[in-house]
Amino acid sequence: MAGTYTFTIIKPGAVANEHIGPIINVINSNGFHISALKLIRLRTAQASKFYEVHKDRPFYKDLIEFMTSGPIVVAILEKENAVDDYRKLIGNTDPSKADEGTIRKLFAQSVQKNAVHGSDSDENARIESDFFFSKSERFSIFDERDF
Ligand code: ADP
Ligand code: MG
């Protein structure tokens, strides 16, 4: 069965441009419930670990610099089929290829500054959610044991 939650980050560019509210509005309007939410600033070690799978890619160093450049919003979003539905809602990694109405089409500045992160699998949703939130910071609409 597909999982019922995903993990998202509103990236530094979108936070700096005052897009927190508008992005959360799109998220809620598309049927996602916010189960955990906070504003934090990543340290280099945390950002490096979060994006470790990309460590050999040419954009890695710049990505870590960008992700640590200012505050971000981290959140857990609940919905049936959350991972796939949220990937559809955020759109293509490259905003110039993202569909109309997607979060990246609406709010991204570039491929790097593409407004939001969204987990790409249920397993990563769990790993990423656990990376940022303790049990007492999560409020499930389905079942606390889901977490
Ligand atoms: P997604 O966030 O859509 O899952 P990836 O996992 O492939 O995309 O990449 C992680 C992040 O790295 C992207 O969201 C983006 O911020 C950055 N990134 C990906 N590809 C590039 C690129 N070609 N140039 C610069 N930054 C990139
Ligand atoms: Mg990815």
mmCIF file with all atom_site columns, N, CA, C and O and ligand atoms in Angstrom, residues 51 54 87 93 104 117-120, ligand 2:
data_model
loop_
_atom_site.group_PDB
_atom_site.id
_atom_site.type_symbol
_atom_site.label_atom_id
_atom_site.label_alt_id
_atom_site.label_comp_id
_atom_site.label_asym_id
_atom_site.label_entity_id
_atom_site.label_seq_id
_atom_site.pdbx_PDB_ins_code
_atom_site.Cartn_x
_atom_site.Cartn_y
_atom_site.Cartn_z
_atom_site.occupancy
_atom_site.B_iso_or_equiv
_atom_site.pdbx_formal_charge
_atom_site.auth_seq_id
_atom_site.auth_comp_id
_atom_site.auth_asym_id
_atom_site.auth_atom_id
_atom_site.pdbx_PDB_model_num
ATOM   1  N  N  . TYR A 1 51  ? 21.711 15.536 1.144   1.00 0.00 ? 51  TYR A N  1
ATOM   2  C  CA . TYR A 1 51  ? 21.871 15.413 -0.310  1.00 0.00 ? 51  TYR A CA 1
ATOM   3  C  C  . TYR A 1 51  ? 23.028 14.486 -0.700  1.00 0.00 ? 51  TYR A C  1
ATOM   4  O  O  . TYR A 1 51  ? 23.524 14.562 -1.819  1.00 0.00 ? 51  TYR A O  1
ATOM   5  N  N  . HIS A 1 54  ? 23.757 12.835 -4.051  1.00 0.00 ? 54  HIS A N  1
ATOM   6  C  CA . HIS A 1 54  ? 24.230 13.658 -5.172  1.00 0.00 ? 54  HIS A CA 1
ATOM   7  C  C  . HIS A 1 54  ? 25.688 14.084 -5.029  1.00 0.00 ? 54  HIS A C  1
ATOM   8  O  O  . HIS A 1 54  ? 26.151 14.950 -5.773  1.00 0.00 ? 54  HIS A O  1
ATOM   9  N  N  . ARG A 1 87  ? 4.912  14.749 -5.581  1.00 0.00 ? 87  ARG A N  1
ATOM   10 C  CA . ARG A 1 87  ? 5.874  14.916 -6.687  1.00 0.00 ? 87  ARG A CA 1
ATOM   11 C  C  . ARG A 1 87  ? 5.153  15.521 -7.903  1.00 0.00 ? 87  ARG A C  1
ATOM   12 O  O  . ARG A 1 87  ? 5.715  16.364 -8.592  1.00 0.00 ? 87  ARG A O  1
ATOM   13 N  N  . THR A 1 93  ? 11.962 18.991 -11.758 1.00 0.00 ? 93  THR A N  1
ATOM   14 C  CA . THR A 1 93  ? 13.107 19.608 -11.071 1.00 0.00 ? 93  THR A CA 1
ATOM   15 C  C  . THR A 1 93  ? 13.498 20.942 -11.729 1.00 0.00 ? 93  THR A C  1
ATOM   16 O  O  . THR A 1 93  ? 13.831 21.909 -11.045 1.00 0.00 ? 93  THR A O  1
ATOM   17 N  N  . ARG A 1 104 ? 6.719  24.371 -8.450  1.00 0.00 ? 104 ARG A N  1
ATOM   18 C  CA . ARG A 1 104 ? 7.978  24.861 -9.043  1.00 0.00 ? 104 ARG A CA 1
ATOM   19 C  C  . ARG A 1 104 ? 7.717  25.836 -10.186 1.00 0.00 ? 104 ARG A C  1
ATOM   20 O  O  . ARG A 1 104 ? 8.442  26.819 -10.340 1.00 0.00 ? 104 ARG A O  1
ATOM   21 N  N  . HIS A 1 117 ? 11.582 20.913 -1.978  1.00 0.00 ? 117 HIS A N  1
ATOM   22 C  CA . HIS A 1 117 ? 11.999 19.514 -2.067  1.00 0.00 ? 117 HIS A CA 1
ATOM   23 C  C  . HIS A 1 117 ? 10.777 18.652 -1.813  1.00 0.00 ? 117 HIS A C  1
ATOM   24 O  O  . HIS A 1 117 ? 9.902  19.042 -1.037  1.00 0.00 ? 117 HIS A O  1
ATOM   25 N  N  . GLY A 1 118 ? 10.729 17.483 -2.427  1.00 0.00 ? 118 GLY A N  1
ATOM   26 C  CA . GLY A 1 118 ? 9.705  16.488 -2.108  1.00 0.00 ? 118 GLY A CA 1
ATOM   27 C  C  . GLY A 1 118 ? 10.316 15.103 -2.143  1.00 0.00 ? 118 GLY A C  1
ATOM   28 O  O  . GLY A 1 118 ? 11.064 14.774 -3.073  1.00 0.00 ? 118 GLY A O  1
ATOM   29 N  N  . SER A 1 119 ? 10.016 14.278 -1.145  1.00 0.00 ? 119 SER A N  1
ATOM   30 C  CA . SER A 1 119 ? 10.575 12.915 -1.094  1.00 0.00 ? 119 SER A CA 1
ATOM   31 C  C  . SER A 1 119 ? 10.224 12.146 -2.368  1.00 0.00 ? 119 SER A C  1
ATOM   32 O  O  . SER A 1 119 ? 9.143  12.318 -2.931  1.00 0.00 ? 119 SER A O  1
ATOM   33 N  N  . ASP A 1 120 ? 11.143 11.251 -2.780  1.00 0.00 ? 120 ASP A N  1
ATOM   34 C  CA . ASP A 1 120 ? 10.907 10.503 -4.025  1.00 0.00 ? 120 ASP A CA 1
ATOM   35 C  C  . ASP A 1 120 ? 10.456 9.057  -3.797  1.00 0.00 ? 120 ASP A C  1
ATOM   36 O  O  . ASP A 1 120 ? 10.268 8.314  -4.754  1.00 0.00 ? 120 ASP A O  1
HETATM 37 MG MG . MG  B 2 .   ? 15.438 14.169 -5.399  1.00 0.00 ? 2   MG  B MG 1
#
